[in-house]
Short mmCIF file of C-alpha atoms in Angstrom, two decimals:
data_model
loop_
_atom_site.label_atom_id
_atom_site.label_comp_id
_atom_site.label_asym_id
_atom_site.label_seq_id
_atom_site.Cartn_x
_atom_site.Cartn_y
_atom_site.Cartn_z
CA MET N 1 0.00 0.00 0.00
CA ARG N 2 1.40 3.39 -0.96
CA SER N 3 1.68 5.85 1.96
CA LEU N 4 0.32 9.35 1.86
CA SER N 5 3.21 11.69 1.15
CA HIS N 6 4.45 14.12 3.77
CA ALA N 7 3.63 16.94 1.39
CA ALA N 8 0.01 15.81 1.14
CA VAL N 9 -0.36 15.59 4.93
CA ALA N 10 1.27 18.98 5.37
CA ALA N 11 -1.07 20.44 2.78
CA VAL N 12 -4.09 19.42 4.87
CA LEU N 13 -2.67 20.42 8.24
CA ALA N 14 -1.41 23.75 6.96
CA LEU N 15 -4.61 24.79 5.26
CA ALA N 16 -4.96 28.55 5.53
CA PRO N 17 -7.77 29.75 7.78
CA ALA N 18 -9.96 30.54 4.81
CA PRO N 19 -13.68 30.86 5.51
CA LEU N 20 -15.92 27.83 5.55
CA LEU N 21 -18.06 28.61 2.58
CA ALA N 22 -21.72 28.12 3.31
CA GLN N 23 -22.18 26.44 -0.07
CA GLN N 24 -19.30 24.07 0.55
CA ALA N 25 -20.49 23.33 4.07
CA ALA N 26 -23.85 22.42 2.63
CA LYS N 27 -22.09 19.93 0.34
CA ALA N 28 -20.19 18.39 3.27
CA PRO N 29 -22.00 15.34 4.69
CA ALA N 30 -24.13 16.44 7.59
CA ALA N 31 -24.16 14.80 11.01
CA GLY N 32 -26.37 12.01 9.74
CA GLY N 33 -25.80 8.32 9.16
CA THR N 34 -25.83 5.71 11.91
CA THR N 35 -24.90 7.11 15.31
CA SER N 36 -24.13 5.48 18.64
CA LEU N 37 -23.10 7.26 21.85
CA THR N 38 -21.47 6.27 25.10
CA ILE N 39 -22.17 8.82 27.83
CA TYR N 40 -19.82 8.94 30.80
CA GLY N 41 -20.75 10.17 34.25
CA ASP N 42 -18.11 12.92 34.12
CA GLY N 43 -19.65 14.61 31.07
CA ARG N 44 -17.59 12.98 28.32
CA VAL N 45 -19.52 11.62 25.35
CA LEU N 46 -17.94 9.13 22.94
CA VAL N 47 -19.60 9.47 19.53
CA ARG N 48 -19.38 6.73 16.89
CA ARG N 49 -20.91 7.67 13.55
CA SER N 50 -21.08 6.03 10.13
CA LEU N 51 -21.34 8.80 7.51
CA PRO N 52 -22.52 8.45 3.89
CA VAL N 53 -19.14 9.47 2.49
CA ALA N 54 -17.62 7.60 -0.47
CA VAL N 55 -13.98 6.99 0.45
CA PRO N 56 -11.75 5.99 -2.52
CA LYS N 57 -8.82 3.64 -2.26
CA GLY N 58 -5.58 5.40 -1.37
CA ALA N 59 -5.22 9.00 -0.24
CA SER N 60 -8.14 11.40 -0.24
CA GLU N 61 -9.43 14.54 1.42
CA GLN N 62 -12.96 14.64 2.86
CA ARG N 63 -15.03 17.44 4.38
CA VAL N 64 -17.60 16.43 6.97
CA ALA N 65 -19.89 18.53 9.17
CA LEU N 66 -19.63 16.83 12.58
CA GLY N 67 -20.78 19.48 15.03
CA PRO N 68 -19.02 20.31 18.30
CA LEU N 69 -16.16 17.97 19.25
CA ASP N 70 -12.62 17.72 20.58
CA PRO N 71 -10.60 17.52 17.33
CA ALA N 72 -7.65 15.83 19.06
CA SER N 73 -9.88 12.82 19.79
CA LEU N 74 -10.93 12.11 16.17
CA PHE N 75 -10.21 8.53 15.03
CA ALA N 76 -11.31 6.16 12.24
CA LEU N 77 -13.59 3.29 13.23
CA ASP N 78 -12.51 1.05 10.34
CA ALA N 79 -9.10 -0.61 10.74
CA GLY N 80 -8.48 -0.20 7.01
CA VAL N 81 -8.78 3.60 7.15
CA ALA N 82 -6.03 5.80 8.58
CA LEU N 83 -6.65 9.39 9.63
CA MET N 84 -3.45 11.17 8.59
CA GLY N 85 -4.42 14.74 9.42
CA ALA N 86 -7.36 17.04 10.11
CA ARG N 87 -8.38 20.67 10.27
CA TYR N 88 -11.40 21.59 12.38
CA ASP N 89 -13.23 24.90 12.07
CA ALA N 90 -15.78 25.48 14.81
CA ALA N 91 -16.07 29.26 14.47
CA VAL N 92 -19.79 29.73 13.81
CA ASP N 93 -20.34 32.89 15.90
CA GLU N 94 -20.76 36.44 14.61
CA THR N 95 -17.33 37.62 15.83
CA SER N 96 -15.67 34.89 13.77
CA VAL N 97 -17.63 35.97 10.70
CA LEU N 98 -16.44 39.54 11.25
CA ARG N 99 -12.84 38.30 11.48
CA ARG N 100 -13.28 36.60 8.11
CA MET N 101 -14.64 39.88 6.78
CA THR N 102 -11.51 41.85 7.79
CA GLY N 103 -10.46 43.96 4.81
CA ARG N 104 -13.77 43.42 3.03
CA ARG N 105 -16.74 45.72 2.63
CA LEU N 106 -19.83 44.83 4.66
CA VAL N 107 -23.33 46.07 3.74
CA PHE N 108 -25.73 47.27 6.46
CA GLN N 109 -29.49 47.78 6.36
CA VAL N 110 -30.57 51.06 7.94
CA GLU N 111 -34.15 51.97 8.92
CA ARG N 112 -34.96 55.69 8.69
CA GLU N 113 -37.46 57.59 10.88
CA ASN N 114 -39.91 57.85 7.96
CA GLY N 115 -39.96 54.06 7.69
CA ARG N 116 -37.76 53.97 4.62
CA VAL N 117 -35.08 51.26 4.50
CA ASP N 118 -31.70 52.23 3.05
CA THR N 119 -28.36 50.49 2.81
CA THR N 120 -24.88 51.64 3.62
CA SER N 121 -21.52 49.93 3.72
CA ALA N 122 -18.26 49.97 5.65
CA THR N 123 -14.92 48.20 5.49
CA VAL N 124 -14.22 45.85 8.41
CA LEU N 125 -10.89 46.82 9.99
CA GLY N 126 -11.10 44.49 12.99
CA ALA N 127 -13.54 42.34 14.94
CA ASP N 128 -12.48 42.49 18.60
CA PRO N 129 -12.97 45.34 19.24
CA LEU N 130 -15.13 46.11 16.25
CA ARG N 131 -13.64 48.78 13.96
CA LEU N 132 -15.34 49.93 10.75
CA GLN N 133 -14.22 52.45 8.14
CA LEU N 134 -17.06 54.37 6.50
CA PRO N 135 -16.99 55.39 2.79
CA ASP N 136 -16.01 58.96 3.79
CA GLY N 137 -12.90 57.61 5.58
CA HIS N 138 -14.11 58.01 9.16
CA VAL N 139 -13.65 55.05 11.58
CA VAL N 140 -16.48 54.00 13.92
CA PHE N 141 -16.66 51.39 16.69
CA ARG N 142 -20.31 50.40 16.30
CA MET N 143 -22.43 49.06 13.50
CA PRO N 144 -24.36 51.69 11.55
CA GLY N 145 -27.25 49.27 10.98
CA ARG N 146 -28.18 45.60 10.70
CA PRO N 147 -25.31 43.71 9.01
CA LEU N 148 -26.06 41.62 5.91
CA TYR N 149 -23.34 38.98 5.94
CA PRO N 150 -22.35 37.30 2.66
CA ALA N 151 -23.24 33.60 2.67
CA ASP N 152 -19.68 32.64 1.75
CA MET N 153 -18.43 34.12 5.05
CA VAL N 154 -20.77 32.15 7.35
CA ALA N 155 -19.96 28.65 8.70
CA VAL N 156 -23.29 26.89 9.15
CA GLU N 157 -21.91 23.96 11.20
CA PRO N 158 -18.51 23.13 12.72
CA THR N 159 -16.73 21.22 9.94
CA ALA N 160 -13.66 19.00 9.74
CA THR N 161 -11.40 18.55 6.72
CA LEU N 162 -9.78 15.09 6.93
CA ALA N 163 -6.76 13.60 5.20
CA LEU N 164 -7.50 9.88 4.85
CA ARG N 165 -5.72 6.81 3.55
CA SER N 166 -7.87 3.75 2.82
CA ASP N 167 -6.83 0.22 1.78
CA ALA N 168 -10.00 -0.12 -0.35
CA ALA N 169 -12.87 1.93 -1.71
CA ARG N 170 -15.70 2.25 0.84
CA PRO N 171 -19.25 3.63 0.55
CA MET N 172 -19.29 4.80 4.20
CA LEU N 173 -16.88 6.57 6.53
CA GLY N 174 -16.85 5.51 10.18
CA LEU N 175 -15.53 8.10 12.61
CA GLY N 176 -15.32 8.35 16.39
CA TRP N 177 -14.63 11.33 18.64
CA PHE N 178 -15.27 12.80 22.06
CA THR N 179 -17.57 15.68 22.76
CA GLY N 180 -19.49 17.00 25.76
CA GLY N 181 -22.83 18.52 26.57
CA ALA N 182 -24.48 15.47 28.17
CA ALA N 183 -24.17 13.49 31.40
CA TRP N 184 -26.07 10.85 33.34
CA GLN N 185 -26.67 9.76 36.92
CA ALA N 186 -28.15 6.67 38.52
CA THR N 187 -30.93 7.03 41.10
CA TYR N 188 -32.55 4.37 43.24
CA ASP N 189 -35.91 4.27 44.99
CA VAL N 190 -36.02 2.02 48.07
CA VAL N 191 -39.44 1.38 49.62
CA LEU N 192 -38.92 -0.01 53.12
CA GLY N 193 -41.25 -2.22 55.14
CA ARG N 194 -42.74 -1.08 58.44
CA GLY N 195 -40.16 -2.50 60.88
CA THR N 196 -36.46 -2.14 61.61
CA THR N 197 -35.89 -5.28 59.52
CA GLY N 198 -37.81 -6.78 56.65
CA SER N 199 -37.97 -6.62 52.87
CA ALA N 200 -37.55 -3.56 50.68
CA ARG N 201 -38.60 -3.00 47.07
CA VAL N 202 -35.74 -1.49 45.06
CA THR N 203 -35.94 0.14 41.64
CA GLY N 204 -33.09 1.77 39.74
CA LYS N 205 -33.15 4.25 36.91
CA ALA N 206 -30.73 6.36 34.93
CA THR N 207 -31.39 10.01 34.12
CA VAL N 208 -29.66 11.29 30.99
CA VAL N 209 -29.44 15.07 30.82
CA SER N 210 -28.48 16.79 27.56
CA GLN N 211 -27.36 20.36 28.18
CA GLU N 212 -26.10 21.18 24.66
CA LEU N 213 -25.82 17.88 22.78
CA SER N 214 -28.49 17.25 20.14
CA VAL N 215 -28.51 13.90 18.33
CA GLN N 216 -31.26 12.14 16.42
CA ASN N 217 -32.02 8.42 16.17
CA ALA N 218 -28.96 7.27 18.12
CA GLU N 219 -28.07 4.13 20.02
CA VAL N 220 -27.26 5.24 23.57
CA GLN N 221 -25.02 3.52 26.11
CA LEU N 222 -24.19 4.65 29.64
CA LEU N 223 -20.81 3.81 31.13
CA ALA N 224 -20.50 3.36 34.89
CA GLY N 225 -17.00 3.34 36.33
CA ASN N 226 -14.05 5.55 37.16
CA VAL N 227 -12.38 5.85 33.78
CA GLY N 228 -9.10 7.73 34.08
CA ARG N 229 -8.53 11.06 32.41
CA ALA N 230 -4.98 11.95 31.41
CA THR N 231 -5.65 15.67 31.07
CA PRO N 232 -8.17 18.15 32.45
CA PRO N 233 -11.41 18.51 30.46
CA PRO N 234 -10.61 20.36 27.22
CA VAL N 235 -11.91 23.83 26.60
CA PRO N 236 -15.07 23.35 24.51
CA MET N 237 -14.34 23.94 20.85
CA TYR N 238 -17.89 25.04 20.29
CA GLN N 239 -20.45 26.49 22.66
CA ALA N 240 -24.11 27.32 22.19
CA ALA N 241 -24.78 31.05 22.11
CA ARG N 242 -26.76 30.69 25.32
CA ALA N 243 -27.24 27.92 27.84
CA ALA N 244 -30.30 25.78 27.20
CA LYS N 245 -33.03 25.97 29.80
CA MET N 246 -33.71 22.49 31.15
CA ASP N 247 -37.03 21.04 30.01
CA MET N 248 -38.75 19.26 32.87
CA GLY N 249 -40.38 16.84 30.46
CA VAL N 250 -39.23 13.24 30.91
CA SER N 251 -38.98 10.62 28.21
CA GLY N 252 -39.66 7.12 29.59
CA LEU N 253 -38.66 3.72 28.23
CA GLU N 254 -40.73 0.57 28.56
CA SER N 255 -37.96 -1.99 29.10
CA ALA N 256 -34.83 -1.98 31.24
CA ALA N 257 -31.33 -1.31 29.98
CA GLY N 258 -29.01 -4.18 29.15
CA GLU N 259 -25.82 -4.41 31.22
CA GLU N 260 -22.37 -5.87 30.53
CA ARG N 261 -18.81 -5.52 31.78
CA VAL N 262 -16.27 -3.86 29.49
CA GLY N 263 -12.73 -3.62 30.84
CA GLU N 264 -13.02 -2.46 34.45
CA ALA N 265 -16.30 -0.62 33.89
CA HIS N 266 -19.92 -1.55 33.26
CA VAL N 267 -21.93 -0.42 30.25
CA TYR N 268 -25.72 -0.09 30.15
CA THR N 269 -27.31 -0.16 26.70
CA LEU N 270 -30.65 1.61 26.43
CA PRO N 271 -33.25 -0.30 24.40
CA GLY N 272 -34.20 1.15 21.02
CA ARG N 273 -32.93 4.37 19.45
CA HIS N 274 -33.30 7.84 20.92
CA ASP N 275 -33.26 11.54 20.17
CA LEU N 276 -31.23 13.65 22.58
CA THR N 277 -32.35 17.28 22.57
CA ALA N 278 -30.60 20.12 24.38
CA GLY N 279 -32.52 20.85 27.57
CA LEU N 280 -34.35 17.51 27.72
CA ALA N 281 -33.98 14.85 30.44
CA THR N 282 -34.51 11.19 29.56
CA VAL N 283 -35.19 8.55 32.23
CA VAL N 284 -34.70 4.80 31.70
CA SER N 285 -35.03 1.83 34.04
CA LEU N 286 -31.73 0.14 34.87
CA PHE N 287 -33.30 -3.11 36.09
CA GLU N 288 -36.62 -4.69 36.93
CA PRO N 289 -37.90 -3.97 40.48
CA ALA N 290 -36.21 -6.29 42.99
CA GLN N 291 -36.75 -7.34 46.60
CA ALA N 292 -33.96 -7.05 49.17
CA ALA N 293 -33.78 -7.78 52.88
CA TYR N 294 -32.76 -4.79 54.97
CA GLU N 295 -31.65 -3.92 58.50
CA ARG N 296 -31.82 -0.55 60.26
CA ALA N 297 -28.91 0.50 62.46
CA TYR N 298 -28.16 3.38 64.84
CA LEU N 299 -24.70 4.84 65.39
CA VAL N 300 -23.10 7.32 67.79
CA ARG N 301 -19.62 8.32 66.68
CA GLY N 302 -16.76 8.66 69.13
CA GLY N 303 -15.31 11.84 70.54
CA ILE N 304 -11.58 11.18 70.87
CA PRO N 305 -9.27 12.56 68.15
CA TYR N 306 -7.92 10.11 65.62
CA TRP N 307 -4.32 11.36 66.07
CA GLY N 308 -2.34 13.30 68.63
CA TYR N 309 -3.44 15.09 71.79
CA VAL N 310 -6.53 13.81 73.65
CA PRO N 311 -8.14 16.91 75.20
CA GLN N 312 -9.77 17.31 78.59
CA PHE N 313 -13.33 18.63 78.78
CA GLY N 314 -15.97 18.64 81.47
CA ASP N 315 -19.23 19.69 79.82
CA SER N 316 -21.86 17.18 78.74
CA MET N 317 -22.32 17.43 74.99
CA PRO N 318 -25.24 16.19 72.87
CA VAL N 319 -24.19 13.98 69.95
CA PRO N 320 -26.37 12.85 67.04
CA VAL N 321 -27.69 9.33 66.67
CA GLU N 322 -27.20 8.47 62.99
CA VAL N 323 -29.62 6.17 61.18
CA SER N 324 -28.60 3.86 58.33
CA TYR N 325 -30.16 1.02 56.37
CA THR N 326 -28.21 -1.96 55.05
CA LEU N 327 -29.67 -3.65 51.97
CA LYS N 328 -28.54 -7.28 51.78
CA ARG N 329 -27.15 -8.28 48.39
CA PRO N 330 -26.05 -11.93 48.59
CA ARG N 331 -24.69 -13.65 45.48
CA LYS N 332 -27.10 -15.80 43.46
CA SER N 333 -29.98 -13.46 44.26
CA GLU N 334 -31.89 -11.21 41.86
CA TYR N 335 -30.55 -8.04 43.45
CA GLY N 336 -27.18 -9.27 44.68
CA ASP N 337 -25.81 -10.37 41.30
CA ARG N 338 -26.30 -6.89 39.86
CA PRO N 339 -23.51 -4.26 39.88
CA LEU N 340 -24.85 -0.84 40.83
CA PRO N 341 -23.46 2.38 39.33
CA GLY N 342 -22.89 5.17 41.83
CA GLY N 343 -25.61 7.75 42.29
CA VAL N 344 -28.31 8.76 44.75
CA ALA N 345 -30.67 6.49 46.71
CA ARG N 346 -33.94 7.74 48.19
CA LEU N 347 -35.54 5.79 51.04
CA TYR N 348 -39.32 5.76 51.45
CA GLN N 349 -41.59 4.26 54.10
CA ALA N 350 -45.37 4.22 54.35
CA ASP N 351 -47.22 6.05 57.11
CA SER N 352 -50.30 4.69 58.92
CA THR N 353 -52.51 5.55 55.93
CA GLY N 354 -50.18 3.90 53.40
CA ARG N 355 -48.78 7.11 51.95
CA LEU N 356 -45.09 6.88 51.15
CA GLN N 357 -42.85 9.40 52.92
CA LEU N 358 -39.21 10.21 52.19
CA VAL N 359 -37.19 9.07 55.24
CA GLY N 360 -33.66 9.37 53.88
CA GLU N 361 -31.48 10.25 50.93
CA ALA N 362 -27.92 9.02 50.50
CA ALA N 363 -25.12 9.11 47.95
CA LEU N 364 -23.49 5.83 47.02
CA GLY N 365 -20.41 4.88 45.07
CA HIS N 366 -20.05 2.18 42.42
CA THR N 367 -21.03 -1.07 44.15
CA PRO N 368 -19.93 -4.45 42.71
CA ALA N 369 -22.17 -7.50 42.72
CA GLY N 370 -22.43 -9.31 46.05
CA ARG N 371 -21.62 -6.29 48.23
CA ASP N 372 -24.22 -5.01 50.69
CA LEU N 373 -25.46 -1.45 50.30
CA VAL N 374 -25.27 0.80 53.38
CA LEU N 375 -27.40 3.93 53.04
CA SER N 376 -27.31 6.82 55.50
CA ALA N 377 -30.77 8.21 56.28
CA GLY N 378 -29.94 11.13 58.57
CA THR N 379 -30.41 11.26 62.35
CA ALA N 380 -33.00 9.73 64.67
CA PHE N 381 -35.78 11.88 66.11
CA ASP N 382 -36.68 9.77 69.19
CA LEU N 383 -33.15 8.64 70.04
CA THR N 384 -30.77 11.06 71.77
CA ALA N 385 -27.27 10.80 73.17
CA LYS N 386 -25.03 12.86 75.46
CA ARG N 387 -21.33 12.31 76.07
CA VAL N 388 -19.33 13.51 79.06
CA GLN N 389 -15.73 12.93 80.11
CA THR N 390 -15.75 11.65 83.71
CA SER N 391 -12.02 11.43 84.47
CA TYR N 392 -8.73 12.48 82.89
CA THR N 393 -5.08 11.89 83.85
CA THR N 394 -1.82 12.36 81.94
CA HIS N 395 1.70 11.08 82.44
CA ARG N 396 4.85 12.13 80.59
CA ASP N 397 8.19 10.39 80.52
CA SER N 398 11.27 10.78 78.38
CA THR N 399 14.13 8.56 77.26
CA ARG N 400 17.18 9.20 75.22
CA ALA N 401 16.04 6.73 72.56
CA GLY N 402 12.34 7.51 72.39
CA GLY N 403 12.12 11.15 73.41
CA VAL N 404 9.04 12.45 75.27
CA ARG N 405 6.00 10.14 75.52
CA THR N 406 2.61 11.22 76.82
CA THR N 407 0.11 8.75 78.20
CA VAL N 408 -3.54 9.75 78.77
CA THR N 409 -6.14 7.77 80.63
CA ALA N 410 -9.65 9.14 80.09
CA SER N 411 -13.08 7.85 81.05
CA TYR N 412 -16.35 8.66 79.30
CA ALA N 413 -20.08 8.17 79.87
CA VAL N 414 -22.56 8.13 76.99
CA ALA N 415 -26.20 8.52 78.09
CA LEU N 416 -28.65 7.12 75.52
CA THR N 417 -32.40 7.83 75.63
CA ASN N 418 -35.13 6.08 73.63
CA ALA N 419 -38.51 7.84 73.43
CA SER N 420 -40.02 5.32 70.99
CA ASP N 421 -42.23 2.32 71.72
CA SER N 422 -39.64 -0.19 70.48
CA ALA N 423 -36.40 -1.36 72.06
CA VAL N 424 -33.30 -0.61 69.99
CA VAL N 425 -29.57 -1.34 69.93
CA ILE N 426 -27.30 1.67 69.43
CA ASP N 427 -23.70 1.26 68.31
CA VAL N 428 -21.18 3.59 69.95
CA ARG N 429 -17.94 3.61 67.94
CA GLU N 430 -14.52 4.99 68.77
CA GLU N 431 -11.64 5.24 66.29
CA ARG N 432 -8.03 6.23 66.86
CA GLY N 433 -4.69 5.62 65.21
CA GLY N 434 -1.44 4.79 66.98
CA GLU N 435 -1.08 3.13 70.39
CA TRP N 436 -4.35 3.04 72.31
CA ALA N 437 -6.75 0.59 73.96
CA VAL N 438 -10.04 0.32 75.84
CA THR N 439 -9.11 -0.71 79.37
CA GLN N 440 -12.60 -0.93 80.89
CA SER N 441 -16.22 -0.73 79.66
CA SER N 442 -19.72 -1.47 80.95
CA VAL N 443 -20.56 -3.13 77.60
CA PRO N 444 -18.03 -5.43 75.90
CA ALA N 445 -15.80 -3.62 73.41
CA GLU N 446 -15.85 -5.31 70.01
CA LYS N 447 -12.69 -4.72 68.00
CA LEU N 448 -13.60 -3.95 64.38
CA SER N 449 -10.08 -3.20 63.14
CA ALA N 450 -6.66 -2.01 64.33
CA THR N 451 -8.13 1.47 64.82
CA ALA N 452 -11.85 0.97 65.62
CA VAL N 453 -13.91 -0.53 68.44
CA ARG N 454 -17.67 -0.78 68.85
CA PHE N 455 -19.98 -0.97 71.86
CA ARG N 456 -23.46 -2.39 71.15
CA VAL N 457 -25.75 -0.84 73.75
CA PRO N 458 -29.35 -2.12 74.20
CA VAL N 459 -31.80 0.67 75.02
CA PRO N 460 -35.33 -0.30 76.16
CA ALA N 461 -38.51 1.22 74.78
CA ASN N 462 -39.33 4.53 76.49
CA GLY N 463 -36.18 4.09 78.54
CA SER N 464 -32.50 4.89 78.75
CA ALA N 465 -29.10 3.28 79.13
CA THR N 466 -25.63 4.57 79.95
CA LEU N 467 -22.37 3.29 78.49
CA THR N 468 -19.16 3.89 80.44
CA TYR N 469 -15.67 3.15 79.19
CA THR N 470 -12.05 4.09 79.73
CA ILE N 471 -9.36 4.47 77.10
CA ARG N 472 -5.59 4.66 77.37
CA ALA N 473 -3.74 6.47 74.58
CA VAL N 474 -0.01 7.06 74.08
CA TRP N 475 1.65 9.56 71.72
#
C-alpha cells in the first residue's frame, strides 16, 4: 500500500484559515448516518458515527460537518482507514464571521425615521474590538445598521477537513470522537417495610441530561466506572450562544437497559434508538424492580481525636444518633448479582394511611455485585445521646532513645435515651490511630479493626441506658 506523502499531509494540516463557505459546508455530509453514543458520568460523550461518504482507495481529502467535538480525539472506526491529518473549524459565531470579513466591505441595512429602508456599507478593519471604516474615511466602533453577511463568510456547522488513507474503496466513513454537553446519573428508589428489619422494594433508573448535545435516532449507552482522564477537560471547541433551559419533560422507556462488563467498567445499553435534545432529560429503568432484605442501624460516633493530643473537657455534649439502612445483596440473588453504578438512593416508608414518605437520601459509590449497600438516612428523632468525660489523667516520661511520651487515661459516659415504643440497639464507635486501647467498659468492646472498636448498647422502649468506658492512649 502506498503511503500518503508528507507533502500531502502537510497540505491538509497547513490549510490557511480561509472561511468555511456556506455552499461548501452544505455539500459536506451532515451529522447524519448511523450514530451510537457512550455517555460517561463525568460529562464525556464518545460518539461513533457512520457517515454516507464515499472513500476511494488510497489518499483522499474529505469534508464532513460533525458538530461540536474535541478535534484531538478524532479517530477512524474502520481498521483499514487511517486518519493522517485534520483541520477543524468550529467558528460559527458572529465575531468569527467579522474576522473573516476583515479587509472586506460589509453592507448594512438602515431603517430611517420615515420608515424607509436604506443600505450603507463599511470596510471591516477588525472584529475584537469592532472597527469599521465608512466610505467617507471616518472610523467607527459600532455598526451603523443591521449587518447583511455574505453567505460565503458564514460557517453553518462546525466542519472537519480530513486527510484519509484507505486500503479499499468504501461507501461509508466511520468516525469516532469525544464531545461533551451530556451526562447521566443513577438514582434508586427504596421502599422499606414497616419494621427495623424486613424486605424492601428497590428500583433503579438512569437520568440522561443533555445540556447542549443534540442527536437524532442514536443508540445510547451509559458507562459506569471511574475511567481515568490523562488531562483536564478540554476547553469546549464550540459552545451554544446561550445555555439551554432544562425542560422538565421526561422521556420514559418501557424496558430496562441491558448491562455488561467492558474492561473495568460496566456499560448499560438503552433499548431502542433515541433523540437527545438540548434541555431535555430522559429517564430509563436500569433493572426490573427487585426485593432485598434490609436492617436498620443506629450509630453514635466517638469523641476522641484520631491522632495526637486527647483533650480534657468537662461539659456534657449532645451527639447525634445516625440512622442507616443496610440492603442485603447476597450472590445468586436477583438483586445481589447486579452491579450498581454510583448515584443517589432515596428511602421511602409508608405512614399509617399507606402514603409513602421520604425518610432518607444518601449518595453511594459504584457497588460491585455481592456487596451489601449501606445507606445513611440522617439522624433519629426519638433517640438522643449525650457524652461527658468523667475522668482524665496524663503522664509524661522521656528517654534518650524515644524522646518524650505522653500517656492519657480518660473515662467517658454516653447517656442514651429512647422515646419510641420499640427497644433498639445503638452502636457507639470509637476510632483512633497509633497506640491506644479500651481498658474498661460497661458493655463489651468489640474490636472492628486495628483502629476501631464498637460498643453495642441495648436501650429499652421509652427508657434509657448509659455506656461507660475508659481508654488509654499514648503519643
